[in-house]
C-alpha positions as a Python dict, from the first residue, in 0.01 Angstrom:
ca = {
    (1, 'M'): (0, 0, 0),
    (2, 'S'): (-244, 126, -261),
    (3, 'I'): (-404, 466, -264),
    (4, 'F'): (-723, 491, -467),
    (5, 'L'): (-762, 865, -435),
    (6, 'P'): (-729, 1045, -766),
    (7, 'D'): (-366, 1144, -829),
    (8, 'K'): (-444, 1513, -798),
    (9, 'L'): (-570, 1454, -442),
    (10, 'A'): (-304, 1203, -340),
    (11, 'N'): (-18, 1418, -470),
    (12, 'R'): (-128, 1760, -345),
    (13, 'P'): (25, 1911, -31),
    (14, 'Y'): (-145, 1854, 305),
    (15, 'F'): (-70, 1976, 655),
    (16, 'F'): (32, 1616, 729),
    (17, 'D'): (291, 1586, 452),
    (18, 'Q'): (558, 1514, 716),
    (19, 'G'): (329, 1262, 884),
    (20, 'L'): (133, 1264, 1209),
    (21, 'R'): (190, 1089, 1538),
    (22, 'F'): (-72, 867, 1692),
    (23, 'G'): (-67, 592, 1950),
    (24, 'C'): (-395, 446, 2071),
    (25, 'R'): (-409, 463, 2450),
    (26, 'Q'): (-721, 244, 2460),
    (27, 'C'): (-885, 509, 2676),
    (28, 'G'): (-1223, 462, 2509),
    (29, 'D'): (-1285, 831, 2444),
    (30, 'C'): (-1376, 742, 2085),
    (31, 'C'): (-1595, 452, 2205),
    (32, 'V'): (-1819, 641, 2443),
    (33, 'G'): (-2017, 961, 2447),
    (34, 'E'): (-2195, 1097, 2146),
    (35, 'P'): (-2394, 826, 1965),
    (36, 'G'): (-2264, 718, 1628),
    (37, 'T'): (-2246, 440, 1377),
    (38, 'I'): (-1982, 168, 1406),
    (39, 'Y'): (-2002, -11, 1072),
    (40, 'V'): (-1897, -377, 1066),
    (41, 'S'): (-1864, -579, 748),
    (42, 'P'): (-1966, -946, 727),
    (43, 'P'): (-1602, -1068, 753),
    (44, 'E'): (-1549, -843, 1055),
    (45, 'I'): (-1864, -983, 1216),
    (46, 'E'): (-1731, -1336, 1173),
    (47, 'A'): (-1390, -1242, 1316),
    (48, 'I'): (-1535, -1062, 1617),
    (49, 'A'): (-1783, -1342, 1690),
    (50, 'A'): (-1503, -1599, 1675),
    (51, 'F'): (-1284, -1382, 1899),
    (52, 'L'): (-1568, -1367, 2155),
    (53, 'H'): (-1637, -1742, 2114),
    (54, 'L'): (-1995, -1673, 2008),
    (55, 'P'): (-2193, -1807, 1714),
    (56, 'V'): (-2235, -1533, 1452),
    (57, 'D'): (-2614, -1527, 1491),
    (58, 'E'): (-2588, -1487, 1868),
    (59, 'F'): (-2326, -1211, 1836),
    (60, 'T'): (-2541, -1036, 1575),
    (61, 'H'): (-2850, -1054, 1794),
    (62, 'Q'): (-2674, -932, 2111),
    (63, 'Y'): (-2447, -661, 1975),
    (64, 'L'): (-2554, -541, 1630),
    (65, 'Y'): (-2833, -365, 1444),
    (66, 'P'): (-2890, -357, 1066),
    (67, 'F'): (-2707, -77, 885),
    (68, 'K'): (-2654, -24, 511),
    (69, 'D'): (-2550, -355, 358),
    (70, 'S'): (-2440, -504, 691),
    (71, 'Y'): (-2461, -399, 1056),
    (72, 'S'): (-2345, -147, 1314),
    (73, 'I'): (-2232, -224, 1667),
    (74, 'D'): (-2503, -113, 1905),
    (75, 'E'): (-2452, 134, 2189),
    (76, 'D'): (-2611, 177, 2529),
    (77, 'A'): (-2830, 475, 2621),
    (78, 'Q'): (-2522, 689, 2697),
    (79, 'G'): (-2363, 623, 2356),
    (80, 'R'): (-2111, 367, 2485),
    (81, 'C'): (-2016, 95, 2237),
    (82, 'L'): (-2149, -235, 2371),
    (83, 'L'): (-1805, -387, 2317),
    (84, 'F'): (-1634, -132, 2543),
    (85, 'D'): (-1607, -201, 2915),
    (86, 'D'): (-1289, -67, 3074),
    (87, 'G'): (-1129, -122, 2735),
    (88, 'C'): (-1224, -260, 2398),
    (89, 'A'): (-1327, -622, 2436),
    (90, 'V'): (-1230, -690, 2072),
    (91, 'Y'): (-932, -456, 2026),
    (92, 'D'): (-726, -715, 1836),
    (93, 'V'): (-1006, -768, 1581),
    (94, 'R'): (-1183, -430, 1599),
    (95, 'P'): (-1360, -311, 1283),
    (96, 'L'): (-1183, -111, 1013),
    (97, 'Q'): (-1369, 200, 1123),
    (98, 'C'): (-1211, 170, 1467),
    (99, 'R'): (-868, 68, 1334),
    (100, 'T'): (-845, 373, 1108),
    (101, 'F'): (-943, 628, 1376),
    (102, 'P'): (-836, 910, 1403),
    (103, 'F'): (-725, 910, 1040),
    (104, 'W'): (-1073, 977, 907),
    (105, 'F'): (-1146, 1228, 633),
    (106, 'S'): (-1357, 1435, 875),
    (107, 'N'): (-1058, 1475, 1109),
    (108, 'L'): (-808, 1549, 833),
    (109, 'R'): (-999, 1806, 628),
    (110, 'S'): (-786, 2075, 790),
    (111, 'E'): (-528, 2125, 1058),
    (112, 'A'): (-800, 2290, 1270),
    (113, 'Q'): (-1014, 1973, 1246),
    (114, 'W'): (-712, 1764, 1347),
    (115, 'R'): (-649, 1989, 1649),
    (116, 'R'): (-1017, 1958, 1742),
    (117, 'A'): (-989, 1577, 1727),
    (118, 'A'): (-670, 1597, 1938),
    (119, 'R'): (-864, 1771, 2216),
    (120, 'Q'): (-1087, 1462, 2232),
    (121, 'C'): (-820, 1194, 2183),
    (122, 'P'): (-512, 1172, 2408),
    (123, 'G'): (-334, 945, 2159),
    (124, 'I'): (-309, 1214, 1890),
    (125, 'G'): (39, 1365, 1889),
    (126, 'R'): (189, 1063, 2064),
    (127, 'G'): (306, 725, 1947),
    (128, 'R'): (452, 633, 1615),
    (129, 'L'): (479, 861, 1317),
    (130, 'F'): (235, 770, 1039),
    (131, 'T'): (351, 873, 692),
    (132, 'K'): (143, 1073, 447),
    (133, 'A'): (100, 757, 235),
    (134, 'E'): (-25, 557, 535),
    (135, 'I'): (-265, 836, 630),
    (136, 'L'): (-404, 865, 277),
    (137, 'D'): (-445, 487, 266),
    (138, 'M'): (-648, 489, 588),
    (139, 'I'): (-861, 777, 463),
    (140, 'N'): (-921, 586, 143),
    (141, 'K'): (-1016, 265, 327),
    (142, 'S'): (-1254, 437, 565),
    (143, 'I'): (-1411, 706, 348),
    (144, 'Y'): (-1691, 486, 218),
    (145, 'L'): (-1795, 340, 555),
}
């Protein structure tokens, strides 16, 4: 597992030095509500389209809109991800952005931010213990999305 954060950031103490527990409950609380961007890379688009048994161009047309150098998954008028309907339709191949939640930089800036995220996500504080190294790796992977 490689961490690309500068050594001074990777080696400093954090409130999560002993790790954090998380277990996705597939409740969809992070998939619905406030509108947002759900970045998908070209390889992720191909994987999701294949998983849904759709040609890439059809999947792109039905579910995505242009964003940065690729696309974002579209949402309905209430902010619900189009791929969420009583559960994530593509959970096994969900995008990196979804796979790394809640271990995003914005949620880990402070213990207060983490507690705020926990009020929105019932999986925080439950499930397996993620190590500091795993957490930093997920931050690193998702920080540029």
